[in-house]
Amino acid sequence: MACRIPEVASLVKEAQEVFQKVFGGAALVAAVAPGRVNIIGEHTDYNDGFVFPMALPMVTVVVGRRVEGSRCRVHTTSPMADKPHQVEFPAPSPSAPLQPGSPSWANYVKGVVANFQGSISGFDAVVTTSVPLGGGLSSSASLEVATYTFLEALTGIHAPSLREKALACQRAEHDFANMPCGIMDQFISTMGKQGNALLIDCRSMESTLVPLSDPSVTLVITNSNVRHTLSGSEYPTRRRQCSEAAAALGKQSLRDATMKDLEEHKSSLSEEAFRRARHVISEIGRTQQAVEVLKRGDYTTFGKLMTDSHYSLRDDFEVSCPELDQLVVAAVEVQGVFGSRMTGGGFGGCTVSLMKVESVDKFIAHTRQKYNGSPTFYVCSPSEGAHSLPL
Ligand code: GLA
């Protein structure tokens, strides 16, 4: 059986009840922002390439209200968050900017408060989430974007554009969580639309909605429920390797390079740098092609591109792990599964598989039988990006 995904309304209710208990009185403002699954286009966003994610029905909710003075208090209901589950900090001022610290979950909130384009005074807030933490489904971006949306609702000051809002949340992650992420996660959490995936050109920052609402096919996310410690340290290394490879090819970024360029410069690159660049260049091409074939309803080719993406991430970019590889191999053995790949940064977390709706049960049973761990499954359709909710 796939996991039941809690309704947004029930998460909001839970947050309101906790708010009442912890802070007393009623929360007056609520905001919600989704996690994401990247369907194809992995490790391409920080290479100015294309990505193709969709917003998930799993979301982070922030409810709260303004208070007199400048004290901000935030409480999380997430049992997975590091302790303490409640923090207090002063609203930032030019003479006293906010600093990251511990607990780490609060850094995402503080980072957004620090990067909010408007002045903030005191508030109390409660955070609840249905995005699995550390599963590669952007629980952090959903917390950042939910926090920004909450602050917009609280202050009435809105970001000049959705792009500016996503970029402010990305800065929060860079500066307060020390994670040099690309723009994908914050963009899709901000701009997702129900029934659509989003093709994002990470160079121009233009995005295009692509319908993904055929009732006969679905995406299933499989959480390996493992996370290797490498995930934090290897990401900046990959970023650096990519920019070094681009420089060796005489390009501003790998977006500008072709396979021909790469072959011509083979001797000036290490074997490893060559493979890193080959992944990025081929993945950018696969992503563009995938969107074209999807528009024609060619799921077979789309699925093959997904699986090719996985092999490239495994062999050339080396960000997969045995558990994810096992899940992908098991997935593509099932009739009616078009393709499967790891999603997100890698080294654990989730795979995403495209299949006929009628194959879902068989897929789940087969994966359980083949995988040496305890996976969880989410049947997901593209959901709405961040928004505030009336209380
Ligand atoms: C993480 C980052 C994203 C992106 C992916 C890999 O999720 O936050 O910006 O780079 O890894 O595609």
Coordinates of C-alpha atoms and ligand atoms in Angstrom, one line a residue:
M1 CA 0.0 0.0 0.0
A2 CA 1.1 3.5 -0.7
C3 CA 1.3 6.0 2.1
R4 CA -1.7 8.2 2.7
I5 CA -0.8 11.8 2.2
P6 CA -2.4 14.1 4.8
E7 CA -4.8 16.7 3.6
V8 CA -3.5 20.3 3.8
A9 CA -6.6 21.2 5.9
S10 CA -5.7 18.6 8.5
L11 CA -2.1 19.9 8.8
V12 CA -3.4 23.4 9.2
K13 CA -5.9 22.3 11.9
E14 CA -3.1 20.5 13.7
A15 CA -0.9 23.6 13.5
Q16 CA -3.7 25.7 14.8
E17 CA -4.3 23.4 17.8
V18 CA -0.6 23.3 18.7
F19 CA -0.5 27.1 18.4
Q20 CA -3.4 27.5 20.8
K21 CA -1.7 25.1 23.3
V22 CA 1.8 26.5 23.0
F23 CA 1.2 30.3 22.6
G24 CA -2.4 30.7 23.7
G25 CA -5.0 32.4 21.6
A26 CA -5.7 31.8 17.9
A27 CA -3.3 31.9 14.9
L28 CA -4.6 34.5 12.4
V29 CA -2.5 33.7 9.3
A30 CA -1.6 30.5 7.5
A31 CA 0.7 29.7 4.6
V32 CA 1.5 26.5 2.8
A33 CA 4.3 25.5 0.5
P34 CA 5.0 22.1 -1.2
G35 CA 7.9 19.8 -1.4
R36 CA 9.0 18.8 -4.9
V37 CA 10.0 15.9 -6.9
N38 CA 12.4 16.4 -9.8
I39 CA 11.2 14.3 -12.7
I40 CA 14.3 14.8 -14.8
G41 CA 17.2 17.3 -15.0
E42 CA 19.4 16.4 -12.1
H43 CA 22.4 18.5 -11.0
T44 CA 21.8 20.8 -14.0
D45 CA 20.3 23.8 -12.2
Y46 CA 23.7 25.1 -10.9
N47 CA 25.1 24.6 -14.5
D48 CA 22.6 27.0 -16.0
G49 CA 20.7 24.1 -17.5
F50 CA 17.1 22.8 -17.5
V51 CA 15.2 21.1 -14.8
F52 CA 11.7 19.5 -14.8
P53 CA 10.2 19.2 -11.3
M54 CA 6.7 19.2 -10.0
A55 CA 5.2 20.4 -6.7
L56 CA 4.1 17.6 -4.4
P57 CA 0.9 17.2 -2.3
M58 CA 3.2 16.9 0.7
V59 CA 3.5 20.4 2.2
T60 CA 4.9 22.5 5.0
V61 CA 2.4 24.7 6.8
V62 CA 3.2 27.8 8.9
V63 CA 0.4 29.4 11.0
G64 CA 0.8 32.3 13.4
R65 CA 0.1 35.9 14.3
R66 CA 1.9 39.2 15.0
V67 CA 2.7 40.1 18.6
E68 CA 3.7 43.3 20.3
G69 CA 7.4 44.0 20.4
S70 CA 10.2 42.4 18.4
R71 CA 10.3 38.8 19.8
C72 CA 9.8 36.0 17.2
R73 CA 8.9 32.6 18.5
V74 CA 8.7 29.5 16.3
H75 CA 7.6 26.1 17.3
T76 CA 7.9 23.0 15.0
T77 CA 5.7 19.8 15.4
S78 CA 8.1 17.7 13.4
P79 CA 9.4 14.8 15.5
M80 CA 12.3 14.5 13.1
A81 CA 13.6 18.1 13.7
D82 CA 16.6 18.4 16.0
K83 CA 15.8 19.7 19.5
P84 CA 14.7 22.1 20.9
H85 CA 11.5 22.2 19.0
Q86 CA 10.9 25.9 19.9
V87 CA 13.2 28.8 19.3
E88 CA 13.1 32.5 20.1
F89 CA 15.0 35.3 18.4
P90 CA 14.7 39.0 18.0
A91 CA 13.3 40.4 14.7
P92 CA 16.4 41.5 12.8
S93 CA 17.5 45.1 12.5
P94 CA 20.4 46.7 10.5
S95 CA 22.4 46.9 13.6
A96 CA 21.6 43.4 14.8
P97 CA 21.3 41.0 11.9
L98 CA 20.2 37.4 12.5
Q99 CA 22.8 34.7 12.7
P100 CA 22.5 31.0 12.0
G101 CA 23.0 28.6 15.0
S102 CA 21.3 25.6 16.5
P103 CA 18.8 23.9 16.3
S104 CA 19.4 23.5 12.6
W105 CA 15.7 23.4 11.5
A106 CA 15.3 26.9 12.7
N107 CA 18.1 28.2 10.4
Y108 CA 15.7 27.9 7.4
V109 CA 13.2 30.1 9.2
K110 CA 15.7 32.6 10.4
G111 CA 17.4 32.7 7.0
V112 CA 14.1 33.6 5.4
V113 CA 13.3 36.2 8.0
A114 CA 16.8 37.7 7.4
N115 CA 16.2 37.7 3.6
F116 CA 12.6 39.0 3.7
Q117 CA 12.2 42.1 1.6
G118 CA 10.3 44.1 4.1
S119 CA 10.5 45.0 7.8
I120 CA 9.4 42.4 10.3
S121 CA 8.4 42.8 13.9
G122 CA 7.5 40.2 16.5
F123 CA 5.4 37.1 15.7
D124 CA 4.6 33.7 17.0
A125 CA 4.4 30.8 14.6
V126 CA 3.9 27.0 14.4
V127 CA 5.3 24.8 11.7
T128 CA 3.9 21.4 10.6
T129 CA 4.9 19.4 7.6
S130 CA 4.0 16.3 5.7
V131 CA 7.3 16.4 3.6
P132 CA 9.6 13.6 4.7
L133 CA 12.7 15.2 6.2
G134 CA 16.0 14.3 4.6
G135 CA 14.2 12.3 1.8
G136 CA 15.4 14.5 -1.1
L137 CA 11.9 16.0 -1.6
S138 CA 12.9 19.5 -0.6
S139 CA 11.6 19.7 2.9
S140 CA 14.0 22.6 3.4
A141 CA 12.8 24.6 0.4
S142 CA 9.2 24.0 1.4
L143 CA 10.0 25.3 4.9
E144 CA 11.7 28.4 3.4
V145 CA 9.0 29.2 1.0
A146 CA 6.2 28.5 3.5
T147 CA 8.0 30.9 5.9
Y148 CA 8.3 33.6 3.2
T149 CA 4.6 33.2 2.3
F150 CA 3.7 33.4 6.0
L151 CA 5.6 36.6 6.4
E152 CA 3.9 38.1 3.3
A153 CA 0.5 37.3 4.7
L154 CA 1.6 38.6 8.2
T155 CA 3.0 41.9 6.9
G156 CA 1.0 42.5 3.7
I157 CA 4.4 43.1 2.0
H158 CA 4.7 40.9 -1.1
A159 CA 7.9 40.0 -2.9
P160 CA 8.1 42.0 -6.2
S161 CA 7.9 38.8 -8.1
L162 CA 7.7 35.0 -7.5
R163 CA 11.3 34.9 -8.9
E164 CA 12.5 37.3 -6.3
K165 CA 10.7 35.4 -3.6
A166 CA 12.4 32.1 -4.7
L167 CA 15.8 33.7 -4.9
A168 CA 15.4 35.2 -1.4
C169 CA 14.6 31.7 -0.1
Q170 CA 17.6 30.3 -2.0
R171 CA 19.8 32.9 -0.3
A172 CA 18.4 31.8 3.0
E173 CA 19.6 28.3 2.3
H174 CA 23.0 29.4 1.1
D175 CA 23.7 31.8 4.0
F176 CA 21.9 30.1 7.0
A177 CA 22.1 26.4 6.1
N178 CA 25.4 26.6 4.4
M179 CA 24.1 24.6 1.4
P180 CA 25.1 26.1 -2.0
C181 CA 21.9 24.8 -3.7
G182 CA 20.7 25.8 -7.2
I183 CA 17.4 27.5 -7.8
M184 CA 15.2 24.5 -8.6
D185 CA 13.7 23.6 -5.3
Q186 CA 12.6 27.1 -4.2
F187 CA 11.3 27.9 -7.7
I188 CA 9.0 24.9 -8.0
S189 CA 7.8 25.3 -4.4
T190 CA 6.9 28.9 -5.2
M191 CA 5.6 28.4 -8.8
G192 CA 4.1 24.9 -9.0
K193 CA 0.7 24.5 -10.5
Q194 CA -1.8 21.7 -10.0
G195 CA -1.8 19.3 -13.0
N196 CA 1.5 20.6 -14.3
A197 CA 5.2 20.0 -14.1
L198 CA 7.5 23.0 -14.6
L199 CA 10.3 23.2 -17.2
I200 CA 12.7 25.8 -15.7
D201 CA 15.5 27.3 -17.7
C202 CA 18.0 28.0 -14.9
R203 CA 19.9 30.5 -17.0
S204 CA 17.1 32.8 -18.0
M205 CA 15.0 31.8 -15.0
E206 CA 12.0 31.5 -17.4
S207 CA 9.7 28.7 -16.7
T208 CA 7.0 26.9 -18.7
L209 CA 4.2 24.8 -17.3
V210 CA 3.8 21.4 -19.0
P211 CA 0.5 19.5 -18.3
L212 CA 1.0 16.2 -16.6
S213 CA -2.6 15.1 -15.9
D214 CA -3.3 12.0 -18.0
P215 CA -5.4 9.9 -15.6
S216 CA -4.0 6.6 -17.0
V217 CA -0.4 7.3 -15.9
T218 CA 1.1 8.3 -12.5
L219 CA 4.4 9.1 -10.8
V220 CA 5.3 7.0 -7.7
I221 CA 7.9 8.2 -5.3
T222 CA 9.7 5.5 -3.4
N223 CA 11.6 6.6 -0.3
S224 CA 14.6 4.3 0.2
N225 CA 14.6 5.5 3.8
V226 CA 18.4 5.7 3.8
R227 CA 20.5 8.9 3.8
H228 CA 24.2 8.6 3.5
T229 CA 26.3 11.2 5.3
L230 CA 28.0 12.0 2.0
S231 CA 25.0 14.0 0.8
G232 CA 26.1 17.2 2.5
S233 CA 29.8 17.2 1.6
E234 CA 29.7 15.9 -2.0
Y235 CA 27.3 18.6 -3.3
P236 CA 29.7 21.5 -3.1
T237 CA 32.4 19.2 -4.6
R238 CA 30.2 18.4 -7.6
R239 CA 29.5 22.1 -8.1
R240 CA 33.2 22.9 -8.0
Q241 CA 34.0 20.1 -10.4
C242 CA 31.4 21.4 -12.9
S243 CA 32.6 24.9 -12.9
E244 CA 36.2 23.7 -13.3
A245 CA 35.2 21.5 -16.2
A246 CA 33.3 24.4 -17.8
A247 CA 36.4 26.6 -17.4
A248 CA 38.6 23.9 -19.0
L249 CA 36.3 23.9 -22.0
G250 CA 36.5 27.7 -22.2
K251 CA 32.8 28.1 -21.4
Q252 CA 31.0 30.2 -18.9
S253 CA 29.0 27.1 -17.8
L254 CA 28.4 23.6 -18.9
R255 CA 25.1 24.8 -20.5
D256 CA 27.2 26.3 -23.2
A257 CA 29.1 23.1 -23.9
T258 CA 28.3 20.3 -26.4
M259 CA 29.4 16.7 -26.4
K260 CA 31.7 17.7 -29.3
D261 CA 33.4 20.4 -27.2
L262 CA 33.8 17.8 -24.4
E263 CA 35.4 15.2 -26.8
E264 CA 37.7 17.9 -28.2
H265 CA 39.0 18.8 -24.7
K266 CA 39.2 15.3 -23.4
S267 CA 43.0 15.4 -23.0
S268 CA 42.9 18.5 -20.9
L269 CA 40.4 17.1 -18.4
S270 CA 40.9 14.4 -15.7
E271 CA 38.9 11.2 -16.3
E272 CA 36.6 12.2 -13.5
A273 CA 36.0 15.8 -14.7
F274 CA 35.2 14.4 -18.1
R275 CA 32.5 12.1 -16.7
R276 CA 31.0 14.8 -14.5
A277 CA 30.7 17.1 -17.5
R278 CA 29.4 14.3 -19.6
H279 CA 26.5 13.8 -17.1
V280 CA 25.6 17.5 -17.1
I281 CA 25.7 18.0 -20.9
S282 CA 23.8 14.8 -21.6
E283 CA 21.3 15.5 -18.8
I284 CA 20.5 19.0 -20.2
G285 CA 19.8 17.4 -23.5
R286 CA 17.7 14.6 -22.0
T287 CA 15.6 17.1 -20.1
Q288 CA 14.7 19.1 -23.2
Q289 CA 14.0 16.0 -25.2
A290 CA 11.9 14.5 -22.3
V291 CA 9.6 17.6 -22.3
E292 CA 9.2 17.4 -26.1
V293 CA 8.2 13.7 -26.0
L294 CA 5.9 14.2 -23.0
K295 CA 4.0 16.8 -25.0
R296 CA 3.3 14.1 -27.6
G297 CA 2.2 11.6 -24.9
D298 CA 5.2 9.4 -25.7
Y299 CA 5.7 7.9 -22.2
T300 CA 7.9 5.1 -23.4
T301 CA 10.6 7.5 -24.6
F302 CA 10.1 9.8 -21.6
G303 CA 10.6 6.8 -19.2
K304 CA 13.7 5.7 -21.1
L305 CA 15.2 9.1 -20.7
M306 CA 14.4 9.0 -16.9
T307 CA 16.2 5.7 -16.6
D308 CA 19.1 6.9 -18.7
S309 CA 19.3 9.9 -16.4
H310 CA 19.7 7.5 -13.4
Y311 CA 22.5 5.5 -15.0
S312 CA 24.3 8.8 -15.9
L313 CA 23.9 10.0 -12.3
R314 CA 25.1 6.6 -11.0
D315 CA 28.1 6.1 -13.4
D316 CA 29.2 9.5 -14.5
F317 CA 28.2 11.9 -11.7
E318 CA 28.5 9.3 -8.9
V319 CA 25.7 10.6 -6.7
S320 CA 23.6 7.5 -6.4
C321 CA 24.0 4.7 -3.9
P322 CA 23.3 0.9 -3.8
E323 CA 19.9 1.3 -2.3
L324 CA 18.7 3.8 -5.0
D325 CA 20.2 1.6 -7.8
Q326 CA 18.4 -1.4 -6.4
L327 CA 15.1 0.4 -6.4
V328 CA 15.5 1.5 -10.0
V329 CA 16.5 -1.9 -11.2
A330 CA 13.5 -3.4 -9.4
A331 CA 11.2 -0.7 -10.8
V332 CA 12.0 -1.2 -14.5
E333 CA 11.4 -5.0 -14.2
V334 CA 7.7 -4.3 -13.7
Q335 CA 5.5 -4.3 -16.7
G336 CA 3.8 -0.9 -17.2
V337 CA 6.7 1.0 -15.6
F338 CA 8.0 3.4 -18.2
G339 CA 11.1 4.6 -16.3
S340 CA 12.7 5.2 -12.9
R341 CA 15.4 7.3 -11.5
M342 CA 16.9 8.8 -8.3
T343 CA 15.6 12.3 -7.6
G344 CA 17.2 15.2 -5.8
G345 CA 20.8 15.6 -4.7
G346 CA 21.4 11.8 -4.2
F347 CA 23.2 9.5 -1.8
G348 CA 19.9 8.3 -0.5
G349 CA 16.4 9.7 -0.4
C350 CA 13.9 8.8 -3.1
T351 CA 13.4 7.5 -6.6
V352 CA 10.6 8.6 -8.9
S353 CA 9.0 6.2 -11.3
L354 CA 6.5 6.8 -14.1
M355 CA 4.0 4.0 -14.7
K356 CA 0.6 3.1 -15.8
V357 CA -1.9 3.5 -13.0
E358 CA -2.9 -0.1 -13.4
S359 CA 0.7 -1.1 -12.6
V360 CA 1.0 0.6 -9.2
D361 CA 0.1 -2.3 -7.0
K362 CA 2.3 -4.7 -8.9
F363 CA 5.1 -2.1 -8.7
I364 CA 4.8 -1.8 -4.9
A365 CA 4.6 -5.5 -4.3
H366 CA 7.6 -6.2 -6.6
T367 CA 9.7 -3.4 -5.0
R368 CA 9.0 -4.6 -1.5
Q369 CA 10.1 -8.1 -2.5
K370 CA 13.3 -7.0 -4.2
Y371 CA 14.6 -4.1 -2.0
N372 CA 16.6 -5.0 1.1
G373 CA 15.2 -2.2 3.2
S374 CA 11.8 -0.8 4.2
P375 CA 10.7 1.5 1.4
T376 CA 7.7 3.9 1.6
F377 CA 5.6 4.8 -1.4
Y378 CA 3.8 7.9 -2.4
V379 CA 1.5 8.1 -5.4
C380 CA 1.7 11.7 -6.4
S381 CA 0.1 14.1 -8.9
P382 CA 1.4 17.7 -9.5
S383 CA 0.1 20.0 -6.9
E384 CA -0.2 23.7 -6.2
G385 CA 2.7 26.0 -5.3
A386 CA 2.9 28.2 -2.2
H387 CA -0.1 30.2 -1.1
S388 CA -1.7 31.6 2.0
L389 CA -4.9 30.3 3.4
P390 CA -7.8 32.0 5.1
L391 CA -8.2 31.0 8.8
Ligands
GLA1 C1 19.5 19.6 -4.5 C2 19.6 21.1 -4.7 C3 19.0 21.5 -6.0 C4 19.6 20.7 -7.2 C5 19.5 19.2 -6.8 C6 20.2 18.3 -7.8 O1 18.1 19.3 -4.3 O2 18.9 21.8 -3.7 O3 19.2 22.9 -6.3 O4 20.9 21.0 -7.5 O5 20.1 18.9 -5.5 O6 19.5 18.4 -9.0

